[in-house]
mmCIF file of C-alpha atoms and ligand atoms in Angstrom:
data_model
loop_
_atom_site.group_PDB
_atom_site.id
_atom_site.type_symbol
_atom_site.label_atom_id
_atom_site.label_comp_id
_atom_site.label_asym_id
_atom_site.label_seq_id
_atom_site.Cartn_x
_atom_site.Cartn_y
_atom_site.Cartn_z
ATOM 1 C CA UNK A 1 -11.092 -12.311 11.485
ATOM 2 C CA UNK A 2 -11.853 -15.849 12.656
ATOM 3 C CA UNK A 3 -9.462 -17.038 15.379
ATOM 4 C CA UNK A 4 -7.491 -13.750 15.207
ATOM 5 C CA UNK A 5 -10.275 -11.709 16.783
ATOM 6 C CA UNK A 6 -12.716 -8.996 15.741
ATOM 7 C CA UNK A 7 -11.736 -5.693 14.138
ATOM 8 C CA UNK A 8 -13.955 -2.748 13.215
ATOM 9 C CA UNK A 9 -13.220 -0.083 10.601
ATOM 10 C CA UNK A 10 -13.522 3.268 12.430
ATOM 11 C CA UNK A 11 -16.127 6.017 12.058
ATOM 12 C CA UNK A 12 -14.521 8.573 9.713
ATOM 13 C CA UNK A 13 -17.268 11.222 9.894
ATOM 14 C CA UNK A 14 -16.573 14.460 11.817
ATOM 15 C CA UNK A 15 -18.560 13.454 14.921
ATOM 16 C CA UNK A 16 -16.443 14.736 17.824
ATOM 17 C CA UNK A 17 -16.967 11.806 20.171
ATOM 18 C CA UNK A 18 -17.261 8.728 18.011
ATOM 19 C CA UNK A 19 -15.668 9.975 14.785
ATOM 20 C CA UNK A 20 -12.596 12.002 13.867
ATOM 21 C CA UNK A 21 -14.115 15.460 14.566
ATOM 22 C CA UNK A 22 -11.815 16.207 17.508
ATOM 23 C CA UNK A 23 -8.620 15.498 15.572
ATOM 24 C CA UNK A 24 -6.663 18.271 13.891
ATOM 25 C CA UNK A 25 -5.765 18.198 10.201
ATOM 26 C CA UNK A 26 -2.152 17.704 11.261
ATOM 27 C CA UNK A 27 -3.039 14.666 13.367
ATOM 28 C CA UNK A 28 -5.000 13.130 10.509
ATOM 29 C CA UNK A 29 -2.225 13.833 8.037
ATOM 30 C CA UNK A 30 0.305 12.224 10.356
ATOM 31 C CA UNK A 31 -1.896 9.164 10.870
ATOM 32 C CA UNK A 32 -2.285 8.723 7.100
ATOM 33 C CA UNK A 33 1.360 9.357 6.278
ATOM 34 C CA UNK A 34 3.121 7.589 9.111
ATOM 35 C CA UNK A 35 0.553 5.325 10.775
ATOM 36 C CA UNK A 36 1.070 7.141 14.109
ATOM 37 C CA UNK A 37 -2.348 7.758 15.661
ATOM 38 C CA UNK A 38 -3.262 10.849 17.680
ATOM 39 C CA UNK A 39 -3.628 8.840 20.882
ATOM 40 C CA UNK A 40 0.057 7.849 21.103
ATOM 41 C CA UNK A 41 1.066 6.248 24.358
ATOM 42 C CA UNK A 42 3.185 9.179 25.620
ATOM 43 C CA UNK A 43 0.269 11.607 25.371
ATOM 44 C CA UNK A 44 -1.860 9.284 27.476
ATOM 45 C CA UNK A 45 0.465 9.405 30.511
ATOM 46 C CA UNK A 46 -0.428 11.390 33.667
ATOM 47 C CA UNK A 47 1.312 14.810 33.484
ATOM 48 C CA UNK A 48 4.047 15.120 36.127
ATOM 49 C CA UNK A 49 5.594 18.510 36.939
ATOM 50 C CA UNK A 50 9.332 17.985 37.071
ATOM 51 C CA UNK A 51 11.716 20.532 35.489
ATOM 52 C CA UNK A 52 14.710 18.586 34.229
ATOM 53 C CA UNK A 53 18.023 20.503 33.802
ATOM 54 C CA UNK A 54 19.696 20.537 30.390
ATOM 55 C CA UNK A 55 22.753 18.326 30.272
ATOM 56 C CA UNK A 56 26.254 19.345 29.241
ATOM 57 C CA UNK A 57 28.958 17.463 27.360
ATOM 58 C CA UNK A 58 32.400 17.227 28.897
ATOM 59 C CA UNK A 59 35.328 17.877 26.531
ATOM 60 C CA UNK A 60 35.757 14.195 25.727
ATOM 61 C CA UNK A 61 32.046 13.860 24.948
ATOM 62 C CA UNK A 62 32.195 16.896 22.633
ATOM 63 C CA UNK A 63 35.224 15.533 20.784
ATOM 64 C CA UNK A 64 33.655 12.121 20.417
ATOM 65 C CA UNK A 65 30.371 13.458 19.044
ATOM 66 C CA UNK A 66 32.056 15.981 16.762
ATOM 67 C CA UNK A 67 34.742 13.800 15.222
ATOM 68 C CA UNK A 68 34.231 10.115 15.931
ATOM 69 C CA UNK A 69 30.527 9.342 15.634
ATOM 70 C CA UNK A 70 28.231 9.721 12.637
ATOM 71 C CA UNK A 71 26.067 12.820 12.785
ATOM 72 C CA UNK A 72 22.638 12.113 14.249
ATOM 73 C CA UNK A 73 20.234 14.169 12.181
ATOM 74 C CA UNK A 74 16.485 13.721 11.794
ATOM 75 C CA UNK A 75 15.432 12.034 8.597
ATOM 76 C CA UNK A 76 12.229 13.159 6.859
ATOM 77 C CA UNK A 77 9.469 10.535 6.669
ATOM 78 C CA UNK A 78 10.437 8.633 3.626
ATOM 79 C CA UNK A 79 7.164 8.335 1.745
ATOM 80 C CA UNK A 80 6.918 7.809 -1.986
ATOM 81 C CA UNK A 81 7.299 11.008 -4.008
ATOM 82 C CA UNK A 82 3.992 11.885 -5.685
ATOM 83 C CA UNK A 83 4.250 11.848 -9.484
ATOM 84 C CA UNK A 84 1.602 14.169 -10.927
ATOM 85 C CA UNK A 85 -0.415 13.203 -14.000
ATOM 86 C CA UNK A 86 0.928 14.505 -17.294
ATOM 87 C CA UNK A 87 -0.336 14.655 -20.876
ATOM 88 C CA UNK A 88 1.325 11.424 -21.923
ATOM 89 C CA UNK A 89 1.975 8.085 -20.185
ATOM 90 C CA UNK A 90 5.175 7.670 -18.178
ATOM 91 C CA UNK A 91 6.685 4.711 -16.359
ATOM 92 C CA UNK A 92 7.292 6.930 -13.285
ATOM 93 C CA UNK A 93 3.626 7.836 -12.994
ATOM 94 C CA UNK A 94 2.718 4.171 -13.532
ATOM 95 C CA UNK A 95 5.079 3.075 -10.744
ATOM 96 C CA UNK A 96 3.615 5.653 -8.373
ATOM 97 C CA UNK A 97 0.059 4.511 -9.097
ATOM 98 C CA UNK A 98 0.679 0.762 -9.171
ATOM 99 C CA UNK A 99 2.798 0.716 -6.013
ATOM 100 C CA UNK A 100 1.327 3.404 -3.800
ATOM 101 C CA UNK A 101 -2.103 4.594 -4.946
ATOM 102 C CA UNK A 102 -3.992 1.824 -6.752
ATOM 103 C CA UNK A 103 -2.002 -0.811 -4.814
ATOM 104 C CA UNK A 104 -1.883 -3.208 -7.770
ATOM 105 C CA UNK A 105 1.409 -4.596 -6.445
ATOM 106 C CA UNK A 106 -0.004 -5.141 -2.954
ATOM 107 C CA UNK A 107 -2.568 -7.672 -4.124
ATOM 108 C CA UNK A 108 -0.783 -9.024 -7.158
ATOM 109 C CA UNK A 109 2.188 -10.349 -5.167
ATOM 110 C CA UNK A 110 2.548 -13.175 -2.666
ATOM 111 C CA UNK A 111 2.153 -11.820 0.847
ATOM 112 C CA UNK A 112 4.659 -12.465 3.569
ATOM 113 C CA UNK A 113 2.480 -13.551 6.515
ATOM 114 C CA UNK A 114 4.869 -11.819 8.941
ATOM 115 C CA UNK A 115 4.106 -8.122 8.573
ATOM 116 C CA UNK A 116 1.746 -8.618 5.630
ATOM 117 C CA UNK A 117 4.312 -7.113 3.282
ATOM 118 C CA UNK A 118 4.419 -8.371 -0.279
ATOM 119 C CA UNK A 119 7.079 -11.036 -0.018
ATOM 120 C CA UNK A 120 7.035 -12.540 -3.509
ATOM 121 C CA UNK A 121 8.386 -10.949 -6.680
ATOM 122 C CA UNK A 122 6.571 -7.649 -7.430
ATOM 123 C CA UNK A 123 3.482 -8.163 -9.581
ATOM 124 C CA UNK A 124 4.275 -11.875 -9.883
ATOM 125 C CA UNK A 125 0.833 -12.965 -8.658
ATOM 126 C CA UNK A 126 -0.763 -13.404 -5.247
ATOM 127 C CA UNK A 127 -1.587 -16.395 -3.090
ATOM 128 C CA UNK A 128 -5.051 -17.958 -3.171
ATOM 129 C CA UNK A 129 -7.472 -16.588 -0.610
ATOM 130 C CA UNK A 130 -11.055 -17.595 0.232
ATOM 131 C CA UNK A 131 -13.901 -15.525 -1.171
ATOM 132 C CA UNK A 132 -15.525 -13.205 1.363
ATOM 133 C CA UNK A 133 -18.825 -13.223 -0.504
ATOM 134 C CA UNK A 134 -21.737 -15.658 -0.440
ATOM 135 C CA UNK A 135 -19.616 -18.067 -2.471
ATOM 136 C CA UNK A 136 -17.574 -19.323 0.517
ATOM 137 C CA UNK A 137 -16.670 -22.508 -1.309
ATOM 138 C CA UNK A 138 -14.683 -20.475 -3.857
ATOM 139 C CA UNK A 139 -11.266 -18.804 -3.754
ATOM 140 C CA UNK A 140 -9.525 -16.009 -5.665
ATOM 141 C CA UNK A 141 -5.950 -15.556 -6.700
ATOM 142 C CA UNK A 142 -4.666 -12.252 -8.078
ATOM 143 C CA UNK A 143 -2.909 -13.130 -11.348
ATOM 144 C CA UNK A 144 0.678 -12.506 -12.377
ATOM 145 C CA UNK A 145 0.839 -9.045 -14.019
ATOM 146 C CA UNK A 146 4.452 -9.226 -15.212
ATOM 147 C CA UNK A 147 5.518 -9.408 -18.853
ATOM 148 C CA UNK A 148 6.401 -13.115 -18.747
ATOM 149 C CA UNK A 149 4.282 -15.266 -21.102
ATOM 150 C CA UNK A 150 2.492 -16.521 -17.965
ATOM 151 C CA UNK A 151 1.825 -12.907 -16.911
ATOM 152 C CA UNK A 152 -0.986 -10.598 -17.932
ATOM 153 C CA UNK A 153 1.105 -7.856 -19.581
ATOM 154 C CA UNK A 154 3.055 -10.577 -21.395
ATOM 155 C CA UNK A 155 -0.147 -11.764 -23.039
ATOM 156 C CA UNK A 156 -2.150 -8.628 -23.764
ATOM 157 C CA UNK A 157 -1.340 -5.421 -25.621
ATOM 158 C CA UNK A 158 -1.528 -1.999 -24.024
ATOM 159 C CA UNK A 159 -4.868 -1.331 -25.759
ATOM 160 C CA UNK A 160 -6.308 -4.624 -24.523
ATOM 161 C CA UNK A 161 -5.153 -3.811 -20.997
ATOM 162 C CA UNK A 162 -6.939 -0.445 -21.084
ATOM 163 C CA UNK A 163 -10.102 -2.120 -22.383
ATOM 164 C CA UNK A 164 -9.988 -4.801 -19.673
ATOM 165 C CA UNK A 165 -9.573 -2.297 -16.837
ATOM 166 C CA UNK A 166 -12.409 -0.226 -18.303
ATOM 167 C CA UNK A 167 -14.698 -3.243 -18.708
ATOM 168 C CA UNK A 168 -14.729 -3.738 -14.939
ATOM 169 C CA UNK A 169 -15.863 -6.472 -12.623
ATOM 170 C CA UNK A 170 -16.651 -10.010 -13.722
ATOM 171 C CA UNK A 171 -16.763 -11.794 -10.327
ATOM 172 C CA UNK A 172 -19.140 -10.168 -7.836
ATOM 173 C CA UNK A 173 -17.058 -11.094 -4.784
ATOM 174 C CA UNK A 174 -13.572 -10.279 -6.152
ATOM 175 C CA UNK A 175 -11.561 -8.073 -3.798
ATOM 176 C CA UNK A 176 -10.153 -6.084 -6.698
ATOM 177 C CA UNK A 177 -11.850 -2.648 -6.546
ATOM 178 C CA UNK A 178 -12.786 -2.620 -10.242
ATOM 179 C CA UNK A 179 -15.372 0.152 -9.710
ATOM 180 C CA UNK A 180 -12.726 2.480 -8.261
ATOM 181 C CA UNK A 181 -10.463 1.931 -11.245
ATOM 182 C CA UNK A 182 -13.179 2.492 -13.855
ATOM 183 C CA UNK A 183 -12.676 6.272 -13.764
ATOM 184 C CA UNK A 184 -8.891 6.060 -14.151
ATOM 185 C CA UNK A 185 -7.747 8.217 -17.046
ATOM 186 C CA UNK A 186 -6.443 6.522 -20.158
ATOM 187 C CA UNK A 187 -3.027 8.143 -19.673
ATOM 188 C CA UNK A 188 -2.848 6.671 -16.170
ATOM 189 C CA UNK A 189 -3.872 3.190 -17.327
ATOM 190 C CA UNK A 190 -1.251 3.311 -20.064
ATOM 191 C CA UNK A 191 1.319 4.490 -17.510
ATOM 192 C CA UNK A 192 0.473 1.521 -15.272
ATOM 193 C CA UNK A 193 0.798 -0.916 -18.179
ATOM 194 C CA UNK A 194 4.186 0.524 -19.150
ATOM 195 C CA UNK A 195 5.399 0.291 -15.576
ATOM 196 C CA UNK A 196 4.192 -3.318 -15.204
ATOM 197 C CA UNK A 197 6.131 -4.141 -18.384
ATOM 198 C CA UNK A 198 9.362 -2.969 -16.693
ATOM 199 C CA UNK A 199 8.999 -5.440 -13.781
ATOM 200 C CA UNK A 200 11.297 -8.480 -13.931
ATOM 201 C CA UNK A 201 9.275 -11.150 -15.807
ATOM 202 C CA UNK A 202 8.006 -13.769 -13.349
ATOM 203 C CA UNK A 203 7.359 -17.335 -14.506
ATOM 204 C CA UNK A 204 4.197 -18.047 -12.504
ATOM 205 C CA UNK A 205 1.007 -19.376 -13.973
ATOM 206 C CA UNK A 206 -1.513 -18.974 -11.133
ATOM 207 C CA UNK A 207 -4.167 -20.962 -12.993
ATOM 208 C CA UNK A 208 -7.831 -19.911 -12.908
ATOM 209 C CA UNK A 209 -8.178 -16.761 -10.786
ATOM 210 C CA UNK A 210 -11.609 -17.835 -9.484
ATOM 211 C CA UNK A 211 -12.005 -21.460 -8.560
ATOM 212 C CA UNK A 212 -13.217 -24.030 -6.031
ATOM 213 C CA UNK A 213 -11.274 -23.817 -2.770
ATOM 214 C CA UNK A 214 -8.305 -26.056 -2.187
HETATM 215 C C1 LIG B 301 -7.519 -5.727 -3.393
HETATM 216 C C2 LIG B 301 -6.710 -6.533 -4.245
HETATM 217 C C3 LIG B 301 -6.437 -6.086 -5.672
HETATM 218 C C4 LIG B 301 -5.997 -4.875 -6.105
HETATM 219 C C5 LIG B 301 -5.723 -3.613 -5.300
HETATM 220 C C6 LIG B 301 -5.803 -5.002 -7.524
HETATM 221 N N1 LIG B 301 -6.144 -6.256 -7.931
HETATM 222 FE FE1 LIG B 301 -6.208 -6.917 -9.829
HETATM 223 N N2 LIG B 301 -7.062 -8.665 -9.223
HETATM 224 C C7 LIG B 301 -7.264 -9.033 -7.914
HETATM 225 C C8 LIG B 301 -7.929 -10.332 -7.885
HETATM 226 C C9 LIG B 301 -8.314 -11.095 -6.629
HETATM 227 C C10 LIG B 301 -8.124 -10.725 -9.229
HETATM 228 C C11 LIG B 301 -8.792 -12.010 -9.745
HETATM 229 C C12 LIG B 301 -10.293 -11.843 -9.727
HETATM 230 C C13 LIG B 301 -10.821 -10.831 -10.725
HETATM 231 O O1 LIG B 301 -10.517 -10.966 -11.926
HETATM 232 O O2 LIG B 301 -11.502 -9.903 -10.284
HETATM 233 C C14 LIG B 301 -7.554 -9.654 -10.045
HETATM 234 C C15 LIG B 301 -7.529 -9.665 -11.427
HETATM 235 C C16 LIG B 301 -6.859 -8.745 -12.203
HETATM 236 C C17 LIG B 301 -6.677 -8.844 -13.640
HETATM 237 C C18 LIG B 301 -7.140 -9.989 -14.519
HETATM 238 C C19 LIG B 301 -8.437 -9.715 -15.160
HETATM 239 C C20 LIG B 301 -8.837 -10.869 -16.074
HETATM 240 O O3 LIG B 301 -9.677 -10.619 -16.957
HETATM 241 O O4 LIG B 301 -8.358 -11.987 -15.914
HETATM 242 C C21 LIG B 301 -5.963 -7.735 -14.023
HETATM 243 C C22 LIG B 301 -5.519 -7.382 -15.423
HETATM 244 C C23 LIG B 301 -5.699 -6.959 -12.852
HETATM 245 N N3 LIG B 301 -6.250 -7.599 -11.761
HETATM 246 C C24 LIG B 301 -4.973 -5.777 -12.842
HETATM 247 C C25 LIG B 301 -4.861 -4.950 -11.721
HETATM 248 C C26 LIG B 301 -4.280 -3.639 -11.761
HETATM 249 C C27 LIG B 301 -3.669 -2.998 -12.984
HETATM 250 C C28 LIG B 301 -4.396 -3.109 -10.506
HETATM 251 C C29 LIG B 301 -4.022 -1.731 -10.049
HETATM 252 C C30 LIG B 301 -4.555 -0.653 -10.845
HETATM 253 C C31 LIG B 301 -5.027 -4.138 -9.674
HETATM 254 N N4 LIG B 301 -5.284 -5.227 -10.448
HETATM 255 C C32 LIG B 301 -5.317 -3.983 -8.326
HETATM 256 C C33 LIG B 301 -6.945 -8.297 -6.801
HETATM 257 C C34 LIG B 301 -6.537 -6.960 -6.823
#
């Protein structure tokens, strides 16, 4: 990653020493759902034997916690609810896919460099980024997918959208995982289109999506 350093994608095979073989299903599930890895800092500390007594509230403490302060209750991890596939397209299924599974809205929105969260309007188009292929002199920009006339779903019909996603990759070095989307069911593609149509229209013509850098 240039001046930022060097990162390696981990070994995901079940080798016990160099892969994920020594992790339990629960640890893997937690890592995927919450981003908390199995080697959390607290587990890495030296064990110290020290029985600590349970505390007790005085009357004033009890009154305060019972009547004056908001209840402190654990909140479940607030992940997106999965929306199962149905027989016909729905906006809810499209939202689930576009936001959380196929990540259309991750790439097709301007990224906030602090935290790498999408900072721009959802689906309103990304920022240009250099190609990671042989064509280093070129850059890509993920186009606006909103229903504005400058956006993809504003210009093409639902049928044309399905055909385009099915037709697949045009630019060899594009980051968009066209191959992964090729097997998406027609109902799911139509759901995604219908969801994209519900996004606030964004006036943003990104220009050619593949072009000379700068
Ligand atoms: C990893 C980033 C990434 C993801 C994820 C992604 N895209 Fe893209 N998308 C791009 C880039 C970059 C381009 C421009 C280059 C190209 O056309 O391949 C693009 C282009 C497109 C185009 C324009 C094609 C054309 O002919 O001009 C459409 C439509 C599109 N994406 C829809 C989607 C949809 C729908 C999803 C989710 C199912 C999605 N994208 C997910 C990065 C992404």
